[in-house]
Short mmCIF file of C-alpha atoms in Angstrom, two decimals:
data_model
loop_
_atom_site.label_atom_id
_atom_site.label_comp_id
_atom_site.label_asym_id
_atom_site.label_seq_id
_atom_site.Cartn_x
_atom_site.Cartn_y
_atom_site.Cartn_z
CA UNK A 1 13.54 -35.74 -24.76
CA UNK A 2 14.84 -33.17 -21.97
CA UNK A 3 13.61 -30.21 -21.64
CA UNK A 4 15.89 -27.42 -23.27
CA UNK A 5 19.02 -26.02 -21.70
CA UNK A 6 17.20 -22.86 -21.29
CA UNK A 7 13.68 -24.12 -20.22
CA UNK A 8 15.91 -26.78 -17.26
CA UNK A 9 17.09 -22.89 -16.07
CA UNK A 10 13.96 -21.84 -15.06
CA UNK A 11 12.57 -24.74 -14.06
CA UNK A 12 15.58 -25.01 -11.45
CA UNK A 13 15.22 -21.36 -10.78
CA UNK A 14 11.34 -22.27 -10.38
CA UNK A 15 12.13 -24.08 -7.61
CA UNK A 16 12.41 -21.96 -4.35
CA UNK A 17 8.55 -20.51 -5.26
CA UNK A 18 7.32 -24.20 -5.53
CA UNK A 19 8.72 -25.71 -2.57
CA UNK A 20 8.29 -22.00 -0.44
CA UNK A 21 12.18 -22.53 0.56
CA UNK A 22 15.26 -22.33 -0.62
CA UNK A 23 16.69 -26.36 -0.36
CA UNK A 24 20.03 -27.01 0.32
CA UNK A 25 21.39 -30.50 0.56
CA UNK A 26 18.41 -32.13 -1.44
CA UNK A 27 17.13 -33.82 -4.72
CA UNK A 28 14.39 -31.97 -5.86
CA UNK A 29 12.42 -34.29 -8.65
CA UNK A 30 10.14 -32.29 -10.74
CA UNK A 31 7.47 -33.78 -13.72
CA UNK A 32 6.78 -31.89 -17.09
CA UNK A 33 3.65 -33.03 -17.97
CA UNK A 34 2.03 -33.36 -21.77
CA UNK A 35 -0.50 -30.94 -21.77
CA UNK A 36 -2.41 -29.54 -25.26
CA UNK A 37 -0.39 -31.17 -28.30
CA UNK A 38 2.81 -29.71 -28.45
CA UNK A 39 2.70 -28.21 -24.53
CA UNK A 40 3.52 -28.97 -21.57
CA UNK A 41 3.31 -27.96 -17.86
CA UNK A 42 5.06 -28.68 -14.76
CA UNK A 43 3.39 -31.51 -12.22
CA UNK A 44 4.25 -33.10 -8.90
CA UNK A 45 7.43 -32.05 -7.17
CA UNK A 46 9.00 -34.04 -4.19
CA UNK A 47 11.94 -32.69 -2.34
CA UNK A 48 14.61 -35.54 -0.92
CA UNK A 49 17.32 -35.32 1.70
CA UNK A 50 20.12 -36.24 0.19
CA UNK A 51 21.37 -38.77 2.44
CA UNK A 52 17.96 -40.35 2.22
CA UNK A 53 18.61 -40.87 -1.54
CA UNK A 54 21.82 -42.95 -0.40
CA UNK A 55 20.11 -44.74 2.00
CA UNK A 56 16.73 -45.63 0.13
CA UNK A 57 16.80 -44.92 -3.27
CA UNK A 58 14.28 -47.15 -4.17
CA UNK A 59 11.80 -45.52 -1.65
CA UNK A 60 12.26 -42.49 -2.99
CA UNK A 61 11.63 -43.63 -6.79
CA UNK A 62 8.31 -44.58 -4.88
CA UNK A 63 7.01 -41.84 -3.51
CA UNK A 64 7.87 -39.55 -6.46
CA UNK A 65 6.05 -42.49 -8.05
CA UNK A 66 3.09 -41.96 -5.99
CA UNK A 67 2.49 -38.58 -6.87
CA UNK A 68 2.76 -38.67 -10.62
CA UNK A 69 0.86 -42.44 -10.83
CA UNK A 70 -2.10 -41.89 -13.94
CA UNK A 71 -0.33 -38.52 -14.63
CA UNK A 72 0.49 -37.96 -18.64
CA UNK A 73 4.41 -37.27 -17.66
CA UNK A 74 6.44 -36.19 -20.18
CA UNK A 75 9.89 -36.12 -18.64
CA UNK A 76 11.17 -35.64 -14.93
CA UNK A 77 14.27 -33.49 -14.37
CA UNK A 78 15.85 -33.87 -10.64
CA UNK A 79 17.90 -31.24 -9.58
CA UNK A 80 20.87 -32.02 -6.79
CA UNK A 81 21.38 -28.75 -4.79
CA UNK A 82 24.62 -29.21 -3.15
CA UNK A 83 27.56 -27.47 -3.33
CA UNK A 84 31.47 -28.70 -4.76
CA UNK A 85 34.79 -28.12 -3.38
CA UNK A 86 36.30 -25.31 -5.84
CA UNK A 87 39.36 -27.80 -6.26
CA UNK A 88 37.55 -30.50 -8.13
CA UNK A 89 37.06 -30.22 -11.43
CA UNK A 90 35.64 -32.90 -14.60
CA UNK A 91 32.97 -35.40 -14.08
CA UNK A 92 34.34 -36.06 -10.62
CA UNK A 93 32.52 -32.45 -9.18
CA UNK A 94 29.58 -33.39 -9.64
CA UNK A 95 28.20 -35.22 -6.20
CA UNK A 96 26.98 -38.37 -5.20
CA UNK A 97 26.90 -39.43 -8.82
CA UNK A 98 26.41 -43.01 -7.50
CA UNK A 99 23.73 -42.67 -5.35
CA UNK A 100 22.34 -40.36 -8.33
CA UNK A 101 22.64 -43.44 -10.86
CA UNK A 102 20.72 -45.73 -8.41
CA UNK A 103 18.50 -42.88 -8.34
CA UNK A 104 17.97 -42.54 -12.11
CA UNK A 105 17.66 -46.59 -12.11
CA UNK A 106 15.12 -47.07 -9.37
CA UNK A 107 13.06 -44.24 -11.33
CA UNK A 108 13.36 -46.28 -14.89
CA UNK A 109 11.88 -48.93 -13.19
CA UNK A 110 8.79 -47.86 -12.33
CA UNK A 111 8.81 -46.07 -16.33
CA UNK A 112 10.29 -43.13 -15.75
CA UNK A 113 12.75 -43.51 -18.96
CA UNK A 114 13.11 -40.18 -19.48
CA UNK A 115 15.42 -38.67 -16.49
CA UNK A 116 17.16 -35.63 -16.69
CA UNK A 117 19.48 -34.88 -13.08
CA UNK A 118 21.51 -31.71 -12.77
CA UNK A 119 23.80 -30.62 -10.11
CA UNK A 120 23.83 -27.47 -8.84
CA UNK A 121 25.20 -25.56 -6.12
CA UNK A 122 22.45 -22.80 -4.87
CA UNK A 123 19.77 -22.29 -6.57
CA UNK A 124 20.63 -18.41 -7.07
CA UNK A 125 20.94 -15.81 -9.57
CA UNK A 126 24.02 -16.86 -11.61
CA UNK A 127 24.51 -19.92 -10.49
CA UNK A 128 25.79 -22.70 -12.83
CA UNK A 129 24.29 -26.26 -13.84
CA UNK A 130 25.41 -29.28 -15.23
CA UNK A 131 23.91 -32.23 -15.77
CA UNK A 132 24.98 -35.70 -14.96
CA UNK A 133 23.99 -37.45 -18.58
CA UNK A 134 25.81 -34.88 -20.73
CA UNK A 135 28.52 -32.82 -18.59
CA UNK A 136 28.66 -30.40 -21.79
CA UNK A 137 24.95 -30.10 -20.99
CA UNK A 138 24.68 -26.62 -18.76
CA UNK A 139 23.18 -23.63 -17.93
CA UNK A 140 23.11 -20.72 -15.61
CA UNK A 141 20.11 -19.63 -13.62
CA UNK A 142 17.80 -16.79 -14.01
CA UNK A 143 17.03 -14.88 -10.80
CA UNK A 144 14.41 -17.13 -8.88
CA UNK A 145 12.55 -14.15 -7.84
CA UNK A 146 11.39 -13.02 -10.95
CA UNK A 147 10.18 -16.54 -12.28
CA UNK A 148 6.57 -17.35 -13.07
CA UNK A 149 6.04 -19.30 -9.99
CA UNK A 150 7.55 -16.20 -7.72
CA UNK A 151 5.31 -13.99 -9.34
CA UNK A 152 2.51 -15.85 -8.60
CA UNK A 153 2.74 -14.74 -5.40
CA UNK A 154 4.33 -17.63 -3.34
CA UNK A 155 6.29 -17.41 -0.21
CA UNK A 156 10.14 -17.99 -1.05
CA UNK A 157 11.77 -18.70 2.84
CA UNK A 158 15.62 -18.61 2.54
CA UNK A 159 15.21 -21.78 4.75
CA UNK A 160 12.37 -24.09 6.10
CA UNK A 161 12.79 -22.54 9.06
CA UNK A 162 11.59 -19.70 8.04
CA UNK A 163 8.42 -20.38 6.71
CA UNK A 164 8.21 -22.35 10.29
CA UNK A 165 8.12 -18.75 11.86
CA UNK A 166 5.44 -17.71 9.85
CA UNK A 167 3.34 -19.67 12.88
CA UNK A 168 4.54 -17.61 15.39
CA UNK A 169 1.40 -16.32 17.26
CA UNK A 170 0.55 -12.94 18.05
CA UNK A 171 1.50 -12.13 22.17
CA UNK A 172 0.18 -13.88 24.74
CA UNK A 173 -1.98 -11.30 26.38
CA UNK A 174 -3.32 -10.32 23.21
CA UNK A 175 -4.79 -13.91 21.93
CA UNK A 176 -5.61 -14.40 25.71
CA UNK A 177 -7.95 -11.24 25.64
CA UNK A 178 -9.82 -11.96 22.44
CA UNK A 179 -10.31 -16.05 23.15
CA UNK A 180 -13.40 -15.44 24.90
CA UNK A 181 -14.77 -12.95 22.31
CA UNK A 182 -13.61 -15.53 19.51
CA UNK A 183 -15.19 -18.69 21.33
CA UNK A 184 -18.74 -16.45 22.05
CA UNK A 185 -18.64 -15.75 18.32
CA UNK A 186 -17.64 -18.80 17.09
CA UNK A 187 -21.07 -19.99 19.33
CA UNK A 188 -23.17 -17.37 17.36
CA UNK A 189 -21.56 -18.47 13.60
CA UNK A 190 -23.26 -22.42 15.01
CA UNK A 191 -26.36 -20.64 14.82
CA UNK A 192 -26.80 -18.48 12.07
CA UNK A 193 -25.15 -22.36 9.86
CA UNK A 194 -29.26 -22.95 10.42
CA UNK A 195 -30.44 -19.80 8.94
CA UNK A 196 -29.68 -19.42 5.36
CA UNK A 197 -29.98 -15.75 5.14
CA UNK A 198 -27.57 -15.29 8.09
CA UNK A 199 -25.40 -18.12 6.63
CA UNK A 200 -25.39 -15.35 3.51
CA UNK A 201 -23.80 -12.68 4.74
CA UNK A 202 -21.53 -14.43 6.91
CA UNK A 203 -20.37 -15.96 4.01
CA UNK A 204 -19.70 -12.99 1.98
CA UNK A 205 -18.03 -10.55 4.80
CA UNK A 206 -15.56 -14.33 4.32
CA UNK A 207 -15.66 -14.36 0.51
CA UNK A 208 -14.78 -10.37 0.58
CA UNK A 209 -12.20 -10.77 3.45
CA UNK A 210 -10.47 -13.22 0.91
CA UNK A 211 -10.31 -11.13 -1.90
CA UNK A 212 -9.31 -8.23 -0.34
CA UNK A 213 -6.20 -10.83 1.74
CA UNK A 214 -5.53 -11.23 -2.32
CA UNK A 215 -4.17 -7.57 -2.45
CA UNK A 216 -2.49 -7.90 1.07
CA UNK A 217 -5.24 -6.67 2.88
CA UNK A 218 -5.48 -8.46 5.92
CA UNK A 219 -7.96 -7.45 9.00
CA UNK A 220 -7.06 -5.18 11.45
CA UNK A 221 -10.00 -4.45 13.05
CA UNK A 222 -10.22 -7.31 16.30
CA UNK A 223 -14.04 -7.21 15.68
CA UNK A 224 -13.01 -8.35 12.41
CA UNK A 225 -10.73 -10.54 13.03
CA UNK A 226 -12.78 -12.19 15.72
CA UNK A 227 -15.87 -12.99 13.35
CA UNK A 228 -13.91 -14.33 10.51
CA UNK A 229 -12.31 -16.71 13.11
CA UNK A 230 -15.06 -17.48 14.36
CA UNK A 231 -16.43 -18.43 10.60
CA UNK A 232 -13.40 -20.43 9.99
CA UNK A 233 -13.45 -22.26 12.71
CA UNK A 234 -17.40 -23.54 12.78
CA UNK A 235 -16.86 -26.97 10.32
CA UNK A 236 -20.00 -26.09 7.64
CA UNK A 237 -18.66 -22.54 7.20
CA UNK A 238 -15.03 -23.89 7.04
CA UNK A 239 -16.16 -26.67 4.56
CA UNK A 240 -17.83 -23.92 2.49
CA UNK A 241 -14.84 -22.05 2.05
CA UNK A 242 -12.60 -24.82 0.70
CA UNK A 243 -13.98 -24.05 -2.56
CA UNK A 244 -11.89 -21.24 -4.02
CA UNK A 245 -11.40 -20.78 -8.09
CA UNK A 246 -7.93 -21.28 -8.28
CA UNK A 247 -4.15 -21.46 -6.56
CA UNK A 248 -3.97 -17.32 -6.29
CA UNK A 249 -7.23 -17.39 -4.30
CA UNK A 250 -5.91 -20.21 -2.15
CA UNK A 251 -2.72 -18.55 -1.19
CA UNK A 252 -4.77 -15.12 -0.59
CA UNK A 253 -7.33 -17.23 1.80
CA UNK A 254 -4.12 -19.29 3.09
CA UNK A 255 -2.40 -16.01 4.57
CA UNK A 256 -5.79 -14.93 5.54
CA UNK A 257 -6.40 -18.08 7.82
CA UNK A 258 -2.84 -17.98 9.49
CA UNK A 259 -3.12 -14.34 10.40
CA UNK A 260 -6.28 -15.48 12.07
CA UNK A 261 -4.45 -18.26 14.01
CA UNK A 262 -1.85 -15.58 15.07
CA UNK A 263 -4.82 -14.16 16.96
CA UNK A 264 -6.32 -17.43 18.54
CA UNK A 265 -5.93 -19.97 21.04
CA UNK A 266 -6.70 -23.59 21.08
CA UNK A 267 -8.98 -25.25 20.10
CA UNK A 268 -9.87 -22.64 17.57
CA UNK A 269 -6.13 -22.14 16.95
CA UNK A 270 -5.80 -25.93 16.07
CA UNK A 271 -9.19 -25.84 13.90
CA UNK A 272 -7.89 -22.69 11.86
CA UNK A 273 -4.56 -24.78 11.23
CA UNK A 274 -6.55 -27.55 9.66
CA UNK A 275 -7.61 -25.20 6.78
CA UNK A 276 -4.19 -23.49 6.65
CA UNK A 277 -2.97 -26.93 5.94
CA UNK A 278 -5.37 -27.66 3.02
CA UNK A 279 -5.41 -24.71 1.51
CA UNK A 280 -1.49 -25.16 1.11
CA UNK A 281 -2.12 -28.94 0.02
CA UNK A 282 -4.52 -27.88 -2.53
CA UNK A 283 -2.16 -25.51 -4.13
CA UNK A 284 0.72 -27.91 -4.11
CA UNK A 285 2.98 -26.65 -1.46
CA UNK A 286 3.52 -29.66 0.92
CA UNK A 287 5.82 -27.93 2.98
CA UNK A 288 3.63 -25.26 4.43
CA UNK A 289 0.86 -28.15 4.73
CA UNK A 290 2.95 -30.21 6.59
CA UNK A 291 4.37 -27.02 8.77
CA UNK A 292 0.56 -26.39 9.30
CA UNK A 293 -0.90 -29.94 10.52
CA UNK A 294 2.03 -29.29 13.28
CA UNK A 295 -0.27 -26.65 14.75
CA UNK A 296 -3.65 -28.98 14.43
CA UNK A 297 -5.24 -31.24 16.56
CA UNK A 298 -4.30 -35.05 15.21
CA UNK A 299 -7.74 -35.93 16.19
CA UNK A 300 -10.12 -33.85 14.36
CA UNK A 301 -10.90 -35.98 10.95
CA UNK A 302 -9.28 -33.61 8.77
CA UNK A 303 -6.59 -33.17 9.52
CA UNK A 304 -5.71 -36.80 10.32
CA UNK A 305 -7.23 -37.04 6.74
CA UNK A 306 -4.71 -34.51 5.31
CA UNK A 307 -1.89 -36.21 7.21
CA UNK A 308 -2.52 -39.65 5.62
CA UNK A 309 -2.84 -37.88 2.07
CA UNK A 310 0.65 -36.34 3.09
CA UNK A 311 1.81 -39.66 4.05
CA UNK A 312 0.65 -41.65 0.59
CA UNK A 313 2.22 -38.39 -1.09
CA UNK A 314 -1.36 -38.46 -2.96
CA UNK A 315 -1.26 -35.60 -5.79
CA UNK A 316 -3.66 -32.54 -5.07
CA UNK A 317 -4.79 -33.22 -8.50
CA UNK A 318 -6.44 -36.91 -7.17
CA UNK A 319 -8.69 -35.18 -4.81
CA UNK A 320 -9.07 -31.56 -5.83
CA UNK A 321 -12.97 -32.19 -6.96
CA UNK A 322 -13.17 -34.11 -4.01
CA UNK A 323 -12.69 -31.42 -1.77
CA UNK A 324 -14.27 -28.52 -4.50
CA UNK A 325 -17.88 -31.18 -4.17
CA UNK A 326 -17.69 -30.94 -0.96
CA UNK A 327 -17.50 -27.26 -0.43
CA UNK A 328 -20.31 -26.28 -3.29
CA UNK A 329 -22.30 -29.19 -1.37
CA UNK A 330 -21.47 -27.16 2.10
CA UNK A 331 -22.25 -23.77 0.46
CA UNK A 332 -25.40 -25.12 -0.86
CA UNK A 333 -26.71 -26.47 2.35
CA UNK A 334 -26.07 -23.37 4.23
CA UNK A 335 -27.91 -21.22 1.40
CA UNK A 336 -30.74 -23.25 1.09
CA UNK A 337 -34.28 -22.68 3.16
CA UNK A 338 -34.71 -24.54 6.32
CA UNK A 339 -37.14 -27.62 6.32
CA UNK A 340 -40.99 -26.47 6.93
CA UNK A 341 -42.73 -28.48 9.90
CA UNK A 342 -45.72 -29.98 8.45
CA UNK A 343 -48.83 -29.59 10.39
#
């Protein structure tokens, strides 16, 4: 069964907060999962060009695939954004309808039998949808700001672009002036990884810098902002602080971490990226992931890790206690008393 007419409207207007952009031009392919007996929740999103649906439709099916293989999906609704001519009317308005049947065909195969696709053109307050399998099947769209996902706290960008300039560093002379002061410090977080009470408080002027990034605080302070990117940047300390309790934390240490890079240089810069790029991968927002690993150095292991997850469109779900094992095992470590020499 689809979802209701009024449950597709928010899960359209849902869209700019899960993707961090407004998409124009695109299929968007969302799955409602089964949840608790008689719930469900949303799941894996993948955002398509649209002329990449014409050209490979059957690729597409397979990477939406992908992400949702093992997952308990209940329906998938894809949503066309793309706008009409005002002087078409009927059946005929709604676009690409072809490439949207070899779409819906591709997905059956691979047992997605229950595909919902609507057409609409912005996703905006107001706006209008209709769907392709029942024309007399519409609704109009809530304002996308005030949507669960939005207030969640999740960047909406008007355009990629824009959450592109989100990486815009800080001045030149500025990130020039503290690289020196961020690579000394980043010498003395190596050695307090090998003594656990250092390791301690390190960690929590990190665990308290993340909370507080959770209410918009973010440092101001350069001596702050030098030791936290310091901490970041040393791997066990970074690997420590994967392990956050859920997406609101992520995003909080996510905008945290950037407004660190703004300050650095390379190869601190690139290292910071790294975790910008997982924490946005954990969380589900492949776009700012992808926009991060940009910024990272290909050859440090994760983020060439990261970028073949990207690549395989793996689900954060697949490898969320992957990475949360890792950190508690990294936390642990660093907390723990130092070997003895025996005599």
């Amino acid at each position: 069964m689809p979802l209701t007419p009024a449950s597709t409207s928010v899960v359209v207007a849902s869209i700019p907060a899960l993707l961090g952009f407004i998409p124009e031009d695109s299929l968007v392919l969302i799955a409602t999962l089964t949840k608790d007996p008689g719930s469900a929740s949303s799941g894996p999103l993948a955002r398509i060009d649209l002329a990449h649906l014409a050209h490979d439709p059957e690729g597409c099916a397979r990477h939406f695939n992908r992400q949702c293989a093992d997952l308990p999906v209940l329906c998938v609704t894809g949503v066309v954004v793309r706008s009409v001519d005002d002087d078409t009317a009927g059946d005929d308005a709604l676009p690409l309808r072809a490439d949207v049947d070899s779409g819906i065909a591709q997905l059956a195969k691979h047992g997605f039998a229950d595909v919902d696709v609507v057409s609409v053109p912005d996703i905006a307050e107001g706006a209008r949808w209709c769907s392709y399998r029942d024309t007399d099947r519409t609704g109009v769209l809530p304002d996308p700001a005030a949507t669960t996902a939005a207030a969640a706290g999740h960047t909406i960008a008007a355009r990629r672009d824009d959450l592109a300039a989100r990486f815009t560093p800080a001045p030149e002379p500025l990130r020039a002036r503290l690289r020196p002061r961020i690579a000394h410090a980043a010498e003395s977080a190596a050695i307090d990884e090998s003594w656990h009470l250092a390791a301690h408080v390190r960690l929590n002027r990190a665990d308290a810098a993340i909370r507080a990034a959770g209410h918009g605080k973010l440092p101001t302070d350069e001596a702050d902002v030098i030791d936290l990117a310091a901490t970041f940047a040393v791997p066990a300390f970074r690997d420590a602080l994967l392990a956050l309790p859920d997406h609101t934390a992520r995003l909080a240490a996510e905008n945290l971490v950037l407004h660190l890079w703004q300050h650095s240089r390379d190869p601190i810069a690139a290292q910071l990226a790294t975790i910008i790029a997982v924490y946005a991968y954990l969380r589900g927002d492949g776009t700012v992931a992808r926009i991060a690993l940009e910024h990272t150095d290909p050859e440090q292991p994760l983020a060439g890790l990261l970028s073949t997850v990207l690549a395989h469109a793996i689900a954060p779900s697949k490898v969320h206690h992957v990475f949360q094992k890792a950190s508690a095992d990294a936390r642990r470590t660093l907390l723990s008393e130092p070997a003895t020499d025996q005599a």
